[in-house]
Short mmCIF file of C-alpha atoms in Angstrom, two decimals:
data_model
loop_
_atom_site.label_atom_id
_atom_site.label_comp_id
_atom_site.label_asym_id
_atom_site.label_seq_id
_atom_site.Cartn_x
_atom_site.Cartn_y
_atom_site.Cartn_z
CA MET A 1 -13.51 -8.19 17.29
CA GLU A 2 -16.62 -6.26 18.28
CA PHE A 3 -17.30 -3.03 16.39
CA THR A 4 -19.47 -0.14 17.54
CA THR A 5 -19.88 1.47 14.11
CA ALA A 6 -20.94 0.50 10.60
CA VAL A 7 -17.40 -0.71 9.83
CA ALA A 8 -18.72 -4.26 9.37
CA VAL A 9 -20.28 -3.24 6.04
CA TYR A 10 -16.80 -2.84 4.60
CA GLY A 11 -16.44 -6.59 4.84
CA LYS A 12 -13.08 -8.28 4.60
CA LEU A 13 -10.67 -5.84 3.02
CA ASP A 14 -8.18 -7.33 0.56
CA MET A 15 -5.02 -7.04 2.64
CA PRO A 16 -1.63 -8.70 2.04
CA ALA A 17 -1.09 -12.24 3.26
CA LEU A 18 2.55 -11.56 4.22
CA SER A 19 4.32 -8.56 5.69
CA VAL A 20 7.01 -6.73 3.71
CA LEU A 21 9.72 -8.35 5.85
CA TRP A 22 8.46 -11.88 5.26
CA THR A 23 8.02 -11.15 1.57
CA LEU A 24 11.66 -10.03 1.42
CA VAL A 25 12.82 -13.19 3.21
CA LEU A 26 10.76 -15.31 0.82
CA LEU A 27 12.24 -13.64 -2.26
CA LEU A 28 15.82 -13.81 -0.95
CA GLY A 29 15.37 -17.54 -0.38
CA LEU A 30 13.36 -18.64 -3.41
CA LEU A 31 14.97 -16.74 -6.29
CA PRO A 32 18.59 -17.90 -5.81
CA THR A 33 17.36 -21.39 -4.97
CA ALA A 34 15.52 -21.60 -8.30
CA ALA A 35 18.76 -20.79 -10.17
CA VAL A 36 20.75 -23.36 -8.17
CA LEU A 37 18.14 -26.08 -8.73
CA GLY A 38 18.03 -25.33 -12.44
CA TRP A 39 21.82 -25.49 -12.68
CA TRP A 40 21.95 -28.77 -10.75
CA LEU A 41 19.27 -30.32 -12.98
CA GLY A 42 21.00 -29.07 -16.14
CA ARG A 43 24.35 -30.47 -15.04
CA THR A 44 22.73 -33.81 -14.20
CA ARG A 45 21.07 -34.01 -17.62
CA ARG A 46 24.34 -33.06 -19.32
CA ARG A 47 26.21 -35.86 -17.56
CA GLN A 48 23.48 -38.36 -18.47
CA ARG A 49 23.55 -37.36 -22.14
CA LEU A 50 27.34 -37.53 -22.31
CA GLU A 51 27.35 -40.97 -20.66
CA ALA A 52 24.78 -42.11 -23.24
CA GLY A 53 26.95 -40.78 -26.08
CA LEU A 54 24.46 -38.06 -27.04
CA GLU A 55 25.37 -34.57 -28.19
CA ILE A 56 24.67 -31.44 -26.17
CA ASP A 57 22.49 -28.87 -27.90
CA MET A 58 24.46 -25.61 -27.67
CA VAL A 59 21.36 -23.45 -28.08
CA VAL A 60 19.25 -25.41 -25.64
CA GLY A 61 16.42 -23.40 -24.10
CA GLU A 62 17.36 -20.08 -25.68
CA THR A 63 13.91 -19.40 -27.14
CA THR A 64 12.05 -20.40 -23.99
CA LEU A 65 14.39 -18.45 -21.74
CA GLY A 66 14.10 -15.34 -23.91
CA ALA A 67 10.30 -15.57 -23.92
CA ILE A 68 10.10 -16.02 -20.14
CA LEU A 69 12.45 -13.08 -19.53
CA ALA A 70 10.34 -10.93 -21.86
CA ILE A 71 7.16 -11.86 -19.99
CA LEU A 72 8.89 -11.15 -16.67
CA GLY A 73 10.01 -7.74 -17.88
CA LEU A 74 6.48 -6.92 -19.00
CA LEU A 75 4.97 -7.98 -15.68
CA LEU A 76 7.52 -6.01 -13.68
CA ALA A 77 7.05 -2.89 -15.81
CA PHE A 78 3.26 -2.90 -15.50
CA SER A 79 3.35 -3.81 -11.80
CA PHE A 80 5.90 -1.10 -10.96
CA GLY A 81 3.94 1.52 -12.91
CA ASN A 82 0.70 0.52 -11.18
CA ALA A 83 2.36 0.55 -7.74
CA LEU A 84 3.88 4.00 -8.30
CA ASN A 85 0.58 5.41 -9.54
CA PHE A 86 -1.28 3.92 -6.56
CA PHE A 87 1.27 5.43 -4.17
CA GLU A 88 0.79 8.88 -5.71
CA VAL A 89 -3.00 8.52 -5.50
CA LYS A 90 -2.77 7.72 -1.80
CA LYS A 91 -0.59 10.78 -1.17
CA SER A 92 -3.04 12.94 -3.12
CA ARG A 93 -6.03 11.63 -1.15
CA LEU A 94 -4.31 12.42 2.16
CA VAL A 95 -3.52 15.99 1.04
CA ASP A 96 -7.10 16.49 -0.19
CA GLU A 97 -8.55 15.28 3.09
CA SER A 98 -6.17 17.40 5.17
CA ALA A 99 -7.14 20.49 3.18
CA ALA A 100 -10.86 19.69 3.51
CA ILE A 101 -10.62 19.25 7.29
CA GLY A 102 -8.71 22.52 7.61
CA THR A 103 -11.29 24.33 5.46
CA ALA A 104 -14.21 22.98 7.50
CA PHE A 105 -12.47 24.02 10.71
CA LEU A 106 -11.97 27.59 9.46
CA ARG A 107 -15.51 27.91 8.14
CA ALA A 108 -16.82 26.90 11.56
CA ASP A 109 -15.40 30.22 12.83
CA TYR A 110 -18.45 31.91 11.28
CA LEU A 111 -20.65 30.19 13.88
CA THR A 112 -21.23 31.32 17.45
CA ASP A 113 -20.03 29.71 20.65
CA PRO A 114 -20.48 27.25 22.26
CA ALA A 115 -21.54 25.40 19.08
CA ARG A 116 -18.52 26.69 17.17
CA THR A 117 -15.98 25.32 19.66
CA GLU A 118 -17.79 21.99 20.03
CA LEU A 119 -17.78 21.47 16.27
CA GLN A 120 -14.12 22.43 15.93
CA VAL A 121 -13.09 20.14 18.79
CA ALA A 122 -14.98 17.30 17.10
CA LEU A 123 -13.13 18.05 13.85
CA LEU A 124 -9.82 17.97 15.70
CA ASP A 125 -10.68 14.63 17.29
CA TYR A 126 -11.66 13.26 13.89
CA ALA A 127 -8.45 14.52 12.24
CA GLU A 128 -6.36 12.77 14.88
CA THR A 129 -8.00 9.45 14.00
CA ARG A 130 -7.00 9.91 10.34
CA VAL A 131 -3.28 9.69 11.11
CA VAL A 132 -1.74 6.29 10.43
CA PRO A 133 0.91 5.69 13.14
CA ARG A 134 4.42 5.19 11.70
CA ASN A 135 5.28 2.17 13.84
CA SER A 136 1.90 0.44 13.72
CA GLY A 137 0.75 0.64 10.13
CA ILE A 138 -2.27 -1.00 8.53
CA GLU A 139 -0.97 -4.43 7.51
CA SER A 140 -3.89 -6.81 8.13
CA SER A 141 -7.67 -6.89 7.84
CA GLU A 142 -7.94 -6.66 11.62
CA SER A 143 -5.79 -3.52 11.86
CA ALA A 144 -7.63 -1.95 8.90
CA LEU A 145 -11.04 -2.57 10.45
CA ALA A 146 -9.81 -1.32 13.83
CA PHE A 147 -8.60 1.90 12.16
CA LEU A 148 -11.95 2.34 10.41
CA ASP A 149 -13.92 1.67 13.58
CA ARG A 150 -11.94 4.28 15.52
CA THR A 151 -12.30 6.94 12.83
CA LEU A 152 -15.99 6.25 12.17
CA GLN A 153 -16.76 6.76 15.85
CA ALA A 154 -15.28 10.25 15.62
CA GLN A 155 -16.92 10.90 12.25
CA ALA A 156 -20.38 10.01 13.57
CA LYS A 157 -20.33 13.14 15.76
CA LEU A 158 -19.61 15.59 12.96
CA TRP A 159 -22.92 15.85 11.13
CA PRO A 160 -25.20 16.03 14.22
CA LEU A 161 -22.98 18.78 15.64
CA THR A 162 -23.07 20.57 12.28
CA LEU A 163 -26.87 20.51 12.23
CA GLU A 164 -26.98 21.74 15.80
CA ALA A 165 -24.45 24.51 15.18
CA THR A 166 -26.21 25.76 12.05
CA ALA A 167 -29.74 25.65 13.44
CA ASP A 168 -31.97 28.72 13.21
CA PRO A 169 -31.45 31.63 13.45
CA THR A 170 -28.19 30.97 11.55
CA PRO A 171 -28.45 32.66 8.13
CA PRO A 172 -29.02 30.22 5.23
CA ALA A 173 -25.80 31.35 3.51
CA ILE A 174 -23.75 30.43 6.60
CA LYS A 175 -25.56 27.11 6.88
CA THR A 176 -24.65 26.22 3.31
CA PHE A 177 -21.10 27.52 3.75
CA VAL A 178 -20.38 25.38 6.81
CA ALA A 179 -22.43 22.30 5.91
CA GLY A 180 -20.86 22.08 2.43
CA ALA A 181 -17.34 21.96 3.89
CA MET A 182 -18.36 19.35 6.46
CA ASN A 183 -20.03 17.22 3.80
CA GLU A 184 -16.77 17.20 1.80
CA VAL A 185 -14.85 16.05 4.88
CA ILE A 186 -17.23 13.12 5.32
CA ASP A 187 -17.17 12.22 1.62
CA LEU A 188 -13.38 12.15 1.45
CA HIS A 189 -13.40 9.33 3.98
CA LEU A 190 -14.71 7.03 1.26
CA TYR A 191 -11.90 7.99 -1.10
CA ARG A 192 -9.28 7.11 1.51
CA VAL A 193 -10.96 3.81 2.36
CA VAL A 194 -10.52 2.70 -1.24
CA THR A 195 -6.75 3.17 -0.92
CA ILE A 196 -6.40 0.99 2.19
CA ALA A 197 -6.83 -2.33 0.41
CA GLU A 198 -4.28 -3.86 -1.96
CA PRO A 199 -4.75 -2.75 -5.61
CA VAL A 200 -3.83 -6.23 -6.90
CA SER A 201 -4.71 -9.72 -5.77
CA ASP A 202 -2.41 -12.32 -4.23
CA PHE A 203 -2.82 -14.26 -7.49
CA ALA A 204 -1.14 -11.41 -9.41
CA TYR A 205 1.78 -11.46 -6.98
CA ALA A 206 2.00 -15.25 -7.32
CA MET A 207 2.05 -14.96 -11.12
CA MET A 208 4.93 -12.46 -11.00
CA LEU A 209 6.85 -14.64 -8.54
CA ALA A 210 6.27 -17.79 -10.60
CA THR A 211 7.57 -16.06 -13.74
CA ALA A 212 10.70 -14.86 -11.93
CA LEU A 213 11.32 -18.36 -10.55
CA ALA A 214 10.86 -19.90 -14.00
CA ALA A 215 13.28 -17.41 -15.57
CA LEU A 216 16.03 -18.07 -13.00
CA PHE A 217 15.45 -21.82 -13.12
CA LEU A 218 15.80 -21.88 -16.92
CA LEU A 219 18.87 -19.64 -16.73
CA GLY A 220 20.53 -22.02 -14.29
CA ASP A 221 19.42 -25.06 -16.28
CA ARG A 222 20.96 -23.67 -19.48
CA ALA A 223 24.26 -22.97 -17.73
CA GLY A 224 24.31 -26.51 -16.34
CA MET A 225 23.51 -28.11 -19.69
CA LEU A 226 26.35 -26.20 -21.37
CA GLY A 227 28.80 -27.21 -18.65
CA ARG A 228 29.23 -23.70 -17.34
CA ALA A 229 29.61 -22.73 -13.70
CA LEU A 230 26.84 -20.82 -11.96
CA THR A 231 28.53 -17.43 -11.72
CA TRP A 232 27.92 -14.37 -9.57
CA ARG A 233 26.09 -12.73 -12.47
CA THR A 234 23.12 -15.02 -11.97
CA PHE A 235 22.90 -14.08 -8.31
CA VAL A 236 23.22 -10.39 -9.16
CA LEU A 237 20.18 -10.80 -11.43
CA SER A 238 18.39 -12.57 -8.58
CA GLY A 239 19.25 -9.69 -6.25
CA PHE A 240 18.00 -7.03 -8.63
CA LEU A 241 14.77 -8.94 -9.18
CA THR A 242 14.33 -9.10 -5.42
CA VAL A 243 14.87 -5.34 -5.08
CA VAL A 244 12.39 -4.51 -7.85
CA MET A 245 9.72 -6.92 -6.61
CA ILE A 246 9.97 -5.85 -2.97
CA THR A 247 9.76 -2.21 -4.07
CA ILE A 248 6.56 -2.99 -5.96
CA VAL A 249 5.09 -4.72 -2.91
CA ASP A 250 6.18 -1.91 -0.59
CA LEU A 251 4.78 0.87 -2.80
CA GLN A 252 1.40 -0.83 -3.04
CA ARG A 253 1.07 -0.99 0.73
CA SER A 254 2.47 2.43 1.68
CA ASN A 255 0.84 2.30 5.13
CA ALA A 256 3.39 -0.16 6.51
CA GLY A 257 6.87 -1.16 5.44
CA LEU A 258 9.90 0.78 4.24
CA ILE A 259 8.12 3.26 1.96
CA VAL A 260 5.22 4.89 3.78
CA ILE A 261 2.99 7.85 3.06
CA ASP A 262 4.27 11.04 4.68
CA GLN A 263 1.70 12.13 7.29
CA THR A 264 2.96 15.73 7.36
CA PRO A 265 -0.15 17.25 5.65
CA ILE A 266 -2.61 15.90 8.22
CA ASN A 267 -0.19 16.51 11.11
CA ALA A 268 0.26 20.13 10.01
CA THR A 269 -3.52 20.56 9.88
CA ILE A 270 -3.87 19.09 13.37
CA PHE A 271 -1.16 21.45 14.66
CA ASP A 272 -2.96 24.50 13.24
CA MET A 273 -6.28 23.36 14.71
CA ARG A 274 -4.78 22.85 18.14
CA ALA A 275 -3.11 26.25 18.00
CA ALA A 276 -6.45 27.90 17.11
CA LEU A 277 -8.22 26.17 19.99
CA ASP A 278 -5.55 26.79 22.63
CA GLY A 279 -7.00 30.12 23.64
CA ARG A 280 -10.57 28.83 23.98
CA LEU A 281 -10.21 25.46 25.68
CA PRO A 282 -9.79 25.28 29.46
#
């Protein structure tokens, strides 16, 4: 993909390897399968020991299973807390940027036309590029870089137009008033860029998945060794683990999936800007 802005300096953003849907399919397939495989192996070992005349240890694997479940609980707790905090940060950054764009737009009213209208139209165009479409979220490095390229093209017009609109004989106080608001708009771009990438690595996801698989495998293995059937309770646990893990993944993305950031703040700002410009634009 060819870019016309400095978006290339952002490099390869750390984006998820799988979509939320494929992650859900993976979890729904792997977690119950781990329990079934563990139960089958445990039952096979039980039969072999009984055929060899050996006793069955009634507390087999209790310590290991308890330790693995404790580790899994710790990982899920920290991961869920981190995901929820990251989601709130992203919402906060969007609100801050929406407010900054609206403030810069209003402060531009202190300038004279035609520079005032040109600057406000440029702000409106820029604000429209900051909206993440609901049905085409940022899921891959390519879509993230395409989003950044589009918004940086609009951003590149803001500062030159600000300098032109605040040129002499504009009073110094007005220059500072308008330029300060525009500078904040440009700076907040960097804060939102930080929230595009995943806050954790694929390795961290793999570690959480491996722990969940180990826990269910050992649970099934223990049931098989004790000669117990693999009941619905094991699959209920598998289902709840799937729900918790997919929620963690979904919260950490928040630009695509089931749980997405509400774009109302930036859309409301865009609506107000359009309404203010309706009477001045042809």
